[in-house]
PDB file of C-alpha atoms in Angstrom:
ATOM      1  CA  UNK A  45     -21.272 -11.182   0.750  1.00 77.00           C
ATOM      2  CA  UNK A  46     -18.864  -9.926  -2.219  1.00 84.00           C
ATOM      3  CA  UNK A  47     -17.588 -12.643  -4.668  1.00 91.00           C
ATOM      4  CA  UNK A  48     -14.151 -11.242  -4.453  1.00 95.00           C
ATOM      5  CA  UNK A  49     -12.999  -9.210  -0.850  1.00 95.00           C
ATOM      6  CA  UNK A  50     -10.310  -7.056  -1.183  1.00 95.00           C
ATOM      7  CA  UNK A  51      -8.968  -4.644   1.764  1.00 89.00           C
ATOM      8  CA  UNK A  52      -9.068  -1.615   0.666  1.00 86.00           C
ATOM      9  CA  UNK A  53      -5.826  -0.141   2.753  1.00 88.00           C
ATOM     10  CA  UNK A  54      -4.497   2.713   2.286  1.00 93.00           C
ATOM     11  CA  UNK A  55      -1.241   0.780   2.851  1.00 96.00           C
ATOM     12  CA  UNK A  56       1.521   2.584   3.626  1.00 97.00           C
ATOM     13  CA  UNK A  57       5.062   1.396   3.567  1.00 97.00           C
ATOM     14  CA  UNK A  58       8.540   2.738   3.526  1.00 98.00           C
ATOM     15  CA  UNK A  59      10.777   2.197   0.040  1.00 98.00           C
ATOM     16  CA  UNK A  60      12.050  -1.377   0.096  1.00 98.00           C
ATOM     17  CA  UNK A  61       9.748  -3.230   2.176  1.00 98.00           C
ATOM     18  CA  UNK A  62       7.959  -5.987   0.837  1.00 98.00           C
ATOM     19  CA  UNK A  63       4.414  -5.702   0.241  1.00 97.00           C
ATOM     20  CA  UNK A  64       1.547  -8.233   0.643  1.00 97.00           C
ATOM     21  CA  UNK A  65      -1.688  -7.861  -1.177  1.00 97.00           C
ATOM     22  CA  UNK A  66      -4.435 -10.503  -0.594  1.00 97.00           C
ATOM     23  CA  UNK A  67      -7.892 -11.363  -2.101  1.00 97.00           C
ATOM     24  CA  UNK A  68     -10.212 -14.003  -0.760  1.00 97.00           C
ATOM     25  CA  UNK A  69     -13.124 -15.198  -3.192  1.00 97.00           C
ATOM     26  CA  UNK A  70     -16.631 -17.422  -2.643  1.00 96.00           C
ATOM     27  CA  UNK A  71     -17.036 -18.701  -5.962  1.00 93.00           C
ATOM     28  CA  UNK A  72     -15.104 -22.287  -6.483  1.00 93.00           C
ATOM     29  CA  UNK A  73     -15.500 -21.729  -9.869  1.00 92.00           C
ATOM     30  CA  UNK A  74     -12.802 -19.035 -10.593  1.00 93.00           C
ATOM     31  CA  UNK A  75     -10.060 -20.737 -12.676  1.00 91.00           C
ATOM     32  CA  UNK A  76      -8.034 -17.641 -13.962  1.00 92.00           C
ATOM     33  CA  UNK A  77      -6.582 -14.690 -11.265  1.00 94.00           C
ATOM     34  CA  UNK A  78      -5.308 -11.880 -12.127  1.00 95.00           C
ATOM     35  CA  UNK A  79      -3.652  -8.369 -10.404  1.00 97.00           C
ATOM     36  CA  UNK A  80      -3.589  -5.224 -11.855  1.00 97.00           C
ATOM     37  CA  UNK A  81      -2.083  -1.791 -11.295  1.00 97.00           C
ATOM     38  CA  UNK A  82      -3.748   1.174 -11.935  1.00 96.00           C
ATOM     39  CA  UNK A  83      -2.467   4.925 -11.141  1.00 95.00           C
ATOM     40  CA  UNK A  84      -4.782   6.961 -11.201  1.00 91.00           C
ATOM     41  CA  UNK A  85      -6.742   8.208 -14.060  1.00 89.00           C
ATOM     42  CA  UNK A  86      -5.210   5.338 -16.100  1.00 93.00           C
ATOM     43  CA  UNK A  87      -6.191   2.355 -17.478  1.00 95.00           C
ATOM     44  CA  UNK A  88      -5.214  -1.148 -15.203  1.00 96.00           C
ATOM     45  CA  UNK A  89      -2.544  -2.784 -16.205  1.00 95.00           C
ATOM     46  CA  UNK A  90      -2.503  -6.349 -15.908  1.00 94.00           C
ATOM     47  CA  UNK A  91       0.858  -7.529 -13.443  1.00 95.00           C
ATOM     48  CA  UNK A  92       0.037 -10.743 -13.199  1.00 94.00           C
ATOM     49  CA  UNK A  93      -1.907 -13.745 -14.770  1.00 92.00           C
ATOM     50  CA  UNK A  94      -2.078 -17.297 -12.956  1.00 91.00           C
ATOM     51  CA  UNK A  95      -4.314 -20.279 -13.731  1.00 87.00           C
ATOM     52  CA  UNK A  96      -3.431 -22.820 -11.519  1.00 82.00           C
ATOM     53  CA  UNK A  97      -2.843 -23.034  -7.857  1.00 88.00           C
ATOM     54  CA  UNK A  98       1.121 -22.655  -6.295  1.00 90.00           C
ATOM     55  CA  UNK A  99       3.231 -19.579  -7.346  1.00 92.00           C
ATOM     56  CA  UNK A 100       4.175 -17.185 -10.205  1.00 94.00           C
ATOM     57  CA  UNK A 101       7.511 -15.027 -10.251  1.00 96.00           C
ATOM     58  CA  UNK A 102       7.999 -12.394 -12.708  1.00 95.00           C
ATOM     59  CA  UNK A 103      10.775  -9.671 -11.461  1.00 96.00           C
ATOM     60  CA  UNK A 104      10.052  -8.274  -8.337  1.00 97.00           C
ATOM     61  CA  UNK A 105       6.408  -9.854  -8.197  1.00 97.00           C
ATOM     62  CA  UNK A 106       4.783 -12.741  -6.855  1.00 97.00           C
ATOM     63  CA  UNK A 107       1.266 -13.973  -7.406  1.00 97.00           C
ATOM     64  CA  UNK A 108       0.239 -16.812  -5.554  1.00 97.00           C
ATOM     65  CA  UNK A 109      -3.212 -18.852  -5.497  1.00 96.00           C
ATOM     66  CA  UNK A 110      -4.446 -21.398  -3.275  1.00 95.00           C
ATOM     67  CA  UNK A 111      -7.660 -23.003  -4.391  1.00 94.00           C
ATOM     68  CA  UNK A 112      -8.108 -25.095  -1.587  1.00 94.00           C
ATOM     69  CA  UNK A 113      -8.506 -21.654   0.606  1.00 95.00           C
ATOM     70  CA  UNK A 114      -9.700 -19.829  -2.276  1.00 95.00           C
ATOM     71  CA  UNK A 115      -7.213 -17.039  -1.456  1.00 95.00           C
ATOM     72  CA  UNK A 116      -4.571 -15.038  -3.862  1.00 97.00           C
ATOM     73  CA  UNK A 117      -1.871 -12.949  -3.093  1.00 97.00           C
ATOM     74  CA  UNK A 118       0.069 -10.537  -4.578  1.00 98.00           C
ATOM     75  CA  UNK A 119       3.894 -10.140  -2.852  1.00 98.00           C
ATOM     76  CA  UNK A 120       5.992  -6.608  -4.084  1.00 98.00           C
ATOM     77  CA  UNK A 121       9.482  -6.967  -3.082  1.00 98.00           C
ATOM     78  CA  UNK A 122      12.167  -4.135  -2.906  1.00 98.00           C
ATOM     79  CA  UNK A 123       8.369  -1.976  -2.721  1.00 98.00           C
ATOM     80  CA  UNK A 124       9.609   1.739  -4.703  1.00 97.00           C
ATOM     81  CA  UNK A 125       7.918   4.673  -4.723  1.00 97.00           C
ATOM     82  CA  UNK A 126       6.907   4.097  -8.224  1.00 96.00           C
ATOM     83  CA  UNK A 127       4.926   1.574  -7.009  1.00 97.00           C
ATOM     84  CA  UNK A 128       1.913   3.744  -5.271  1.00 97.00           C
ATOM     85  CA  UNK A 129      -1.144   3.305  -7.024  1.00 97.00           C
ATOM     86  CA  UNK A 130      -4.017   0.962  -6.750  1.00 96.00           C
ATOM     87  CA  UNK A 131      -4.034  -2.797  -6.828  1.00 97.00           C
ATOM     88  CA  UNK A 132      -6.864  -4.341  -8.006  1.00 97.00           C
ATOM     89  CA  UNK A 133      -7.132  -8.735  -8.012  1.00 97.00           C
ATOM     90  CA  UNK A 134      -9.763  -9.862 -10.402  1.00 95.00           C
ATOM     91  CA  UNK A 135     -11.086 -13.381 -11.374  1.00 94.00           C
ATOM     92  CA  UNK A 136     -12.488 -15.238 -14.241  1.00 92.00           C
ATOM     93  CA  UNK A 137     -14.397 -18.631 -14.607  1.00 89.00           C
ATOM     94  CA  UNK A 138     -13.561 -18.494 -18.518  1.00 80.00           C
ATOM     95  CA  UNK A 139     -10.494 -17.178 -19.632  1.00 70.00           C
ATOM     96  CA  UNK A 140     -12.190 -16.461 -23.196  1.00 69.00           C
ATOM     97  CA  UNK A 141     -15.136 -13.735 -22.906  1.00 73.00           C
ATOM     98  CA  UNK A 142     -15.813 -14.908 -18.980  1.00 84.00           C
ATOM     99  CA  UNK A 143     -16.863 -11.598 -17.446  1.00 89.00           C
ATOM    100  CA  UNK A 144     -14.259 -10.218 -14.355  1.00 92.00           C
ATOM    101  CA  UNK A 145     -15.135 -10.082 -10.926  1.00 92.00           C
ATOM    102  CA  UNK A 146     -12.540  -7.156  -9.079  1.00 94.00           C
ATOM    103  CA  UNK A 147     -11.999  -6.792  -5.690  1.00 94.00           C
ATOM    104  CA  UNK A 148     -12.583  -3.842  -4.563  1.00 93.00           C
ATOM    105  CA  UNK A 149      -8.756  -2.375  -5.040  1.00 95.00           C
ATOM    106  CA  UNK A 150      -6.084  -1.895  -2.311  1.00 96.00           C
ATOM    107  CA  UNK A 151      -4.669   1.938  -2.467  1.00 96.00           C
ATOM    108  CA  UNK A 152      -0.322   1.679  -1.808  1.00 97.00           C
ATOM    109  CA  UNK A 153       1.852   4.157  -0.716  1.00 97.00           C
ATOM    110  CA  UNK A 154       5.419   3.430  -0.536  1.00 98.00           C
ATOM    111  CA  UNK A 155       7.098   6.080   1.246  1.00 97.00           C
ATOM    112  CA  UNK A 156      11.035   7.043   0.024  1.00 96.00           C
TER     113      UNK A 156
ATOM    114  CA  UNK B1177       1.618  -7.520 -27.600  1.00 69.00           C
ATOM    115  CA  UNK B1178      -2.247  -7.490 -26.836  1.00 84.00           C
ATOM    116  CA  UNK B1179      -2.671  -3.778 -26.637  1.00 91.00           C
ATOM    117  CA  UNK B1180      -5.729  -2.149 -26.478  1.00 94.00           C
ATOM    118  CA  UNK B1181      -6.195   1.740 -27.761  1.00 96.00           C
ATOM    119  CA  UNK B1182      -8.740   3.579 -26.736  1.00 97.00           C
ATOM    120  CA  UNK B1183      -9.402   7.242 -27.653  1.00 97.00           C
ATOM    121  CA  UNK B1184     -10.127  10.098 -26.820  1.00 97.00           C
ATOM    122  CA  UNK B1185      -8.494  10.100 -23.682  1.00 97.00           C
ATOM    123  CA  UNK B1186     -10.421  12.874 -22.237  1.00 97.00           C
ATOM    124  CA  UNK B1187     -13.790  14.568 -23.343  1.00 97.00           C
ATOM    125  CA  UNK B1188     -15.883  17.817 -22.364  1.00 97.00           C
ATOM    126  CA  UNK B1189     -19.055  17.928 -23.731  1.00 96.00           C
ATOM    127  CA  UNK B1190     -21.966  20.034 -23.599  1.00 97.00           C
ATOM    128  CA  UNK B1191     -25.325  18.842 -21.293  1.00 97.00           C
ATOM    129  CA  UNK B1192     -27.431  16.888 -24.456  1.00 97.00           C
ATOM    130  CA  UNK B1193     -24.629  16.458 -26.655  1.00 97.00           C
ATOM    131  CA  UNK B1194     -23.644  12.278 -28.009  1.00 97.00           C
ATOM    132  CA  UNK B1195     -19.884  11.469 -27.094  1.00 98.00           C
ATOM    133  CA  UNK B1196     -18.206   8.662 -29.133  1.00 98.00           C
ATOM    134  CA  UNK B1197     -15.525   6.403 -27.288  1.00 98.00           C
ATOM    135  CA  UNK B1198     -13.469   4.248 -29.618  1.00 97.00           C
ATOM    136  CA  UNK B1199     -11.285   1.134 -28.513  1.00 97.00           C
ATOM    137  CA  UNK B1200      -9.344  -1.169 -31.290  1.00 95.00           C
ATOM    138  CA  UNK B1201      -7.337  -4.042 -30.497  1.00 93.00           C
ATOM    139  CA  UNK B1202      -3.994  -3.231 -31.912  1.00 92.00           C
ATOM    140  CA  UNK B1203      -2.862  -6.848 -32.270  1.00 88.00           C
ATOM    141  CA  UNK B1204      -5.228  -9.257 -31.525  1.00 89.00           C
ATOM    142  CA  UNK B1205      -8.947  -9.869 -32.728  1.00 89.00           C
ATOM    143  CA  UNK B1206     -10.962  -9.114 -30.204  1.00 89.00           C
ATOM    144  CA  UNK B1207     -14.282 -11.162 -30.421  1.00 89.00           C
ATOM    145  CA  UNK B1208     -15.541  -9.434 -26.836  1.00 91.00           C
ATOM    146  CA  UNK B1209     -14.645  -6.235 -25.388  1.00 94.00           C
ATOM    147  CA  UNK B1210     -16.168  -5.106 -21.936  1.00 95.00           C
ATOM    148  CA  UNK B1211     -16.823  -2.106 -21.748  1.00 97.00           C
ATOM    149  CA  UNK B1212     -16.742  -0.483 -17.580  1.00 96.00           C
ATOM    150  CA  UNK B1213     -17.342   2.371 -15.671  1.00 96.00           C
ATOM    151  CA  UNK B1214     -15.115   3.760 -12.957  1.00 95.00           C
ATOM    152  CA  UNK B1215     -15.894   6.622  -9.992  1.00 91.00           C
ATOM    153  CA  UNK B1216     -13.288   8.026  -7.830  1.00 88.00           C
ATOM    154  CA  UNK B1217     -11.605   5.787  -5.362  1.00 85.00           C
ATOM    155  CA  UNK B1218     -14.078   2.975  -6.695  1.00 88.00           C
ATOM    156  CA  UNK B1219     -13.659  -0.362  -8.324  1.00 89.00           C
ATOM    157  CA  UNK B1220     -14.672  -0.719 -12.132  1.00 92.00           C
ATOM    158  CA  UNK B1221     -18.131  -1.339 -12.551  1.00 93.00           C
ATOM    159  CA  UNK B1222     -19.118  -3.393 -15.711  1.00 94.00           C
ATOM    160  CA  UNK B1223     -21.492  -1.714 -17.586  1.00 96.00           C
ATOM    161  CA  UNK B1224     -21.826  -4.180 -20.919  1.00 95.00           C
ATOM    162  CA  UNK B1225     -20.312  -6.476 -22.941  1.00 94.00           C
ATOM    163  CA  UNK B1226     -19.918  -6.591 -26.642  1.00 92.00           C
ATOM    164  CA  UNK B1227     -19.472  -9.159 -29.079  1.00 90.00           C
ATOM    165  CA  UNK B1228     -18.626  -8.936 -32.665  1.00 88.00           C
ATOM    166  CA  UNK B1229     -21.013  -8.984 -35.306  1.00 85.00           C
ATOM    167  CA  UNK B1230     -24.023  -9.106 -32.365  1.00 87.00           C
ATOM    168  CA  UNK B1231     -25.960  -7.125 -29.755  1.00 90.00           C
ATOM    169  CA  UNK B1232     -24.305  -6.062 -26.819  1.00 93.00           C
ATOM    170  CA  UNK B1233     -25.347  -7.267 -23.305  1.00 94.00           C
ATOM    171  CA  UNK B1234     -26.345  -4.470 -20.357  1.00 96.00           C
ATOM    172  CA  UNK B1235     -25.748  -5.391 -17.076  1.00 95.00           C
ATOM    173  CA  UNK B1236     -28.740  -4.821 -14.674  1.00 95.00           C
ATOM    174  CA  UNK B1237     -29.474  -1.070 -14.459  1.00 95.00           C
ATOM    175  CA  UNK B1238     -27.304  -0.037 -17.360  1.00 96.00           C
ATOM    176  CA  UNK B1239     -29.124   1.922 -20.086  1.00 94.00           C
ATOM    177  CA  UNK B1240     -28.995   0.885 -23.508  1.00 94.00           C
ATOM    178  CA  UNK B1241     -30.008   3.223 -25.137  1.00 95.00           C
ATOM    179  CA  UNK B1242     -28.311   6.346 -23.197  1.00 96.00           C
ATOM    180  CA  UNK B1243     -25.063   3.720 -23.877  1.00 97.00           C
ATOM    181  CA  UNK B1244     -25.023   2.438 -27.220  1.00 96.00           C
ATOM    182  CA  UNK B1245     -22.297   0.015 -28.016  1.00 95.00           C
ATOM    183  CA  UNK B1246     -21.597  -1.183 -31.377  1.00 92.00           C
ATOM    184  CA  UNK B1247     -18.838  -3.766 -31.736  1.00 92.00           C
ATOM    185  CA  UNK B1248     -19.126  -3.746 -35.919  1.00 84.00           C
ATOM    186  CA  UNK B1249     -15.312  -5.497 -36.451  1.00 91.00           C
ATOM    187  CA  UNK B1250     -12.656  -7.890 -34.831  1.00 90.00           C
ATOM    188  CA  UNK B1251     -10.670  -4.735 -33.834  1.00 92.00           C
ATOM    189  CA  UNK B1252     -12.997  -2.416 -33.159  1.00 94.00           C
ATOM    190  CA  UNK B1253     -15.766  -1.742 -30.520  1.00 95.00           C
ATOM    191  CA  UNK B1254     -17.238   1.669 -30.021  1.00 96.00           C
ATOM    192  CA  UNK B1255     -19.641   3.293 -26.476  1.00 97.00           C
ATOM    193  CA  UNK B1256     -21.604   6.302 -27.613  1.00 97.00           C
ATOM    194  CA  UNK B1257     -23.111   8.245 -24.838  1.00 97.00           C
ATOM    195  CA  UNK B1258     -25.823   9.770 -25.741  1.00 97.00           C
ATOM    196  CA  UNK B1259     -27.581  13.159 -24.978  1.00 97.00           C
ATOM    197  CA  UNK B1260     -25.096  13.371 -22.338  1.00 97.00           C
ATOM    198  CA  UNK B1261     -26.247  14.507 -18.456  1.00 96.00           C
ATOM    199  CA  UNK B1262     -23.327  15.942 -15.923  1.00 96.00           C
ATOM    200  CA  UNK B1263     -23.973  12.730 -14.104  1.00 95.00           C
ATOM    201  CA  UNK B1264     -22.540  10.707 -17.016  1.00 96.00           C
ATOM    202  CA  UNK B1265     -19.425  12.142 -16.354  1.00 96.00           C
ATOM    203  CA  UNK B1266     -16.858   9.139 -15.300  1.00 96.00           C
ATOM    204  CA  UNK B1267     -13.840   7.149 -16.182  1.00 97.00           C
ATOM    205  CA  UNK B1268     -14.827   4.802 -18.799  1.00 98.00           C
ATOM    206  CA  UNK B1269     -12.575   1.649 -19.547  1.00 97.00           C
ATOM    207  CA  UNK B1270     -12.378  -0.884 -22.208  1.00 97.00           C
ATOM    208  CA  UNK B1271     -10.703  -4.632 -22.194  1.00 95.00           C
ATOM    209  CA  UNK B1272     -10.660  -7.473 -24.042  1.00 92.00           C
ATOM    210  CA  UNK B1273      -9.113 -10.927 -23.210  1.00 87.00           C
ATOM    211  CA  UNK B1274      -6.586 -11.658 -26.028  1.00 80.00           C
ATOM    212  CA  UNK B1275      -6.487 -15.150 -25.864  1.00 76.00           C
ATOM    213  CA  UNK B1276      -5.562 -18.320 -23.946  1.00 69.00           C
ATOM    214  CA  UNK B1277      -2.835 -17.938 -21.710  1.00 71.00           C
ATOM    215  CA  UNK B1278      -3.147 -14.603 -21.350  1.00 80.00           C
ATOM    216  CA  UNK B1279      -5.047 -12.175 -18.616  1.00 86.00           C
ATOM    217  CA  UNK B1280      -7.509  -9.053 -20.127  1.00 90.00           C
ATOM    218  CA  UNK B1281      -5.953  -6.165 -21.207  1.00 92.00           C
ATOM    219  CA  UNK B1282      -7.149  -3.124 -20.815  1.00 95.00           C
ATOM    220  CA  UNK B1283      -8.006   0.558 -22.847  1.00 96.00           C
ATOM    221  CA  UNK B1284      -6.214   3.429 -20.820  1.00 97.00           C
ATOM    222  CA  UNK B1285      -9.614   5.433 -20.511  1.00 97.00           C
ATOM    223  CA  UNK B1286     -11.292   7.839 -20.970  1.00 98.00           C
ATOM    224  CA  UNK B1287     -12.310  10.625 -18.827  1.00 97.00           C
ATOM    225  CA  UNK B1288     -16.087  12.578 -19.753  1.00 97.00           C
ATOM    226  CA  UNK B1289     -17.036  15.321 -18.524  1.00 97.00           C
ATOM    227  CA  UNK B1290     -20.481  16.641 -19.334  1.00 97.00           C
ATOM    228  CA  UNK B1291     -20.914  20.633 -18.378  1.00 97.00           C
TER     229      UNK B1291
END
């Protein structure tokens, strides 16, 4: 069994919808979550950062973590084209030098 | 802030020829950088992790001395492939965590392609 298990899509939705992106994890240990974007043949770029369980808002994203379930989410609202590209989750047990764990990236296509 | 550069962004090399891949933490010292490996429609793959002023640690499988990493500053870590095989060719990646309260960021990578 994976630390981290990410569906791997492709998910495709039409321009405006609102997207849900989920990880689950093993490891009770993960303190620090993380989602990334990455088009392709570019570097991830980190979306979101969260330490703690409950939710984070920044824009038009939502990350949420619950411990207790060990499960994180990533919610895209008012989804746009621009959006398409791969999401990747990724965890940390230290936040300084702790090596990642990714899940396994979920490929989004948002449809105009 | 906490922007990681990473250079060259793409590289064609000849079959036996060394490749040098730079990243340098624009604003923030970066005492580790992981270095990571990335296939088509595949996660990254962590390949090593450096530390400043010491010898970098290969995960299982990795080859250290066909991937040399040299981490010789705060701001600077360096992967040299060496004698470079068509199978090295890949998407190599670079991040560093810049501090608390803050997730890893990320090189934009580099693409190798050994003909």
């Amino acid at each position: 069994q994976k630390e981290v298990e990410q569906d791997p899509g492709p998910l495709s939705v039409p321009e405006g919808a609102i997207v849900s992106l989920n990880c689950t994890y093993s490891n009770s240990a993960f303190q620090y979550f993380m989602w990334y974007r990455q088009y392709s043949r570019k570097g991830p770029e980190l979306l979101m950062y969260t330490y703690s369980s409950g939710n984070k808002e920044d824009g038009r994203f939502t990350a949420q973590v619950d411990k207790s379930s060990k499960y994180i989410s990533l919610f895209i609202r008012d989804s746009q084209p621009s959006d398409s590209a791969t999401y990747l989750c990724a965890m940390t047990i230290y936040n300084q030098g702790g090596k990642l764990i990714f899940g396994q990236g979920t490929e989004l296509s948002v449809k105009p | 802030g906490a922007v990681v550069s990473q250079h060259p962004s793409w590289v064609i090399c000849k079959s036996g020829t060394s490749v040098k891949i730079e990243c340098r933490s624009l604003d923030f010292q970066a005492t580790t950088m992981f270095w990571y490996r990335q296939f088509p429609k595949q996660s990254l793959m962590l390949m090593a992790t450096s530390n400043e002023g010491s010898k970098a640690t290969y995960e299982q499988g990795v080859e250290k001395d066909k991937f040399l990493i040299n981490h010789a500053s705060l701001t600077l870590s360096t992967l040299t492939v060496t004698s470079a095989h068509p199978e090295d060719s890949s998407f190599y990646i670079c991040s560093a965590p810049p501090g608390t309260g803050y997730g890893y960021t990320f090189g934009s990578g580099t693409r190798l392609t050994v003909v």
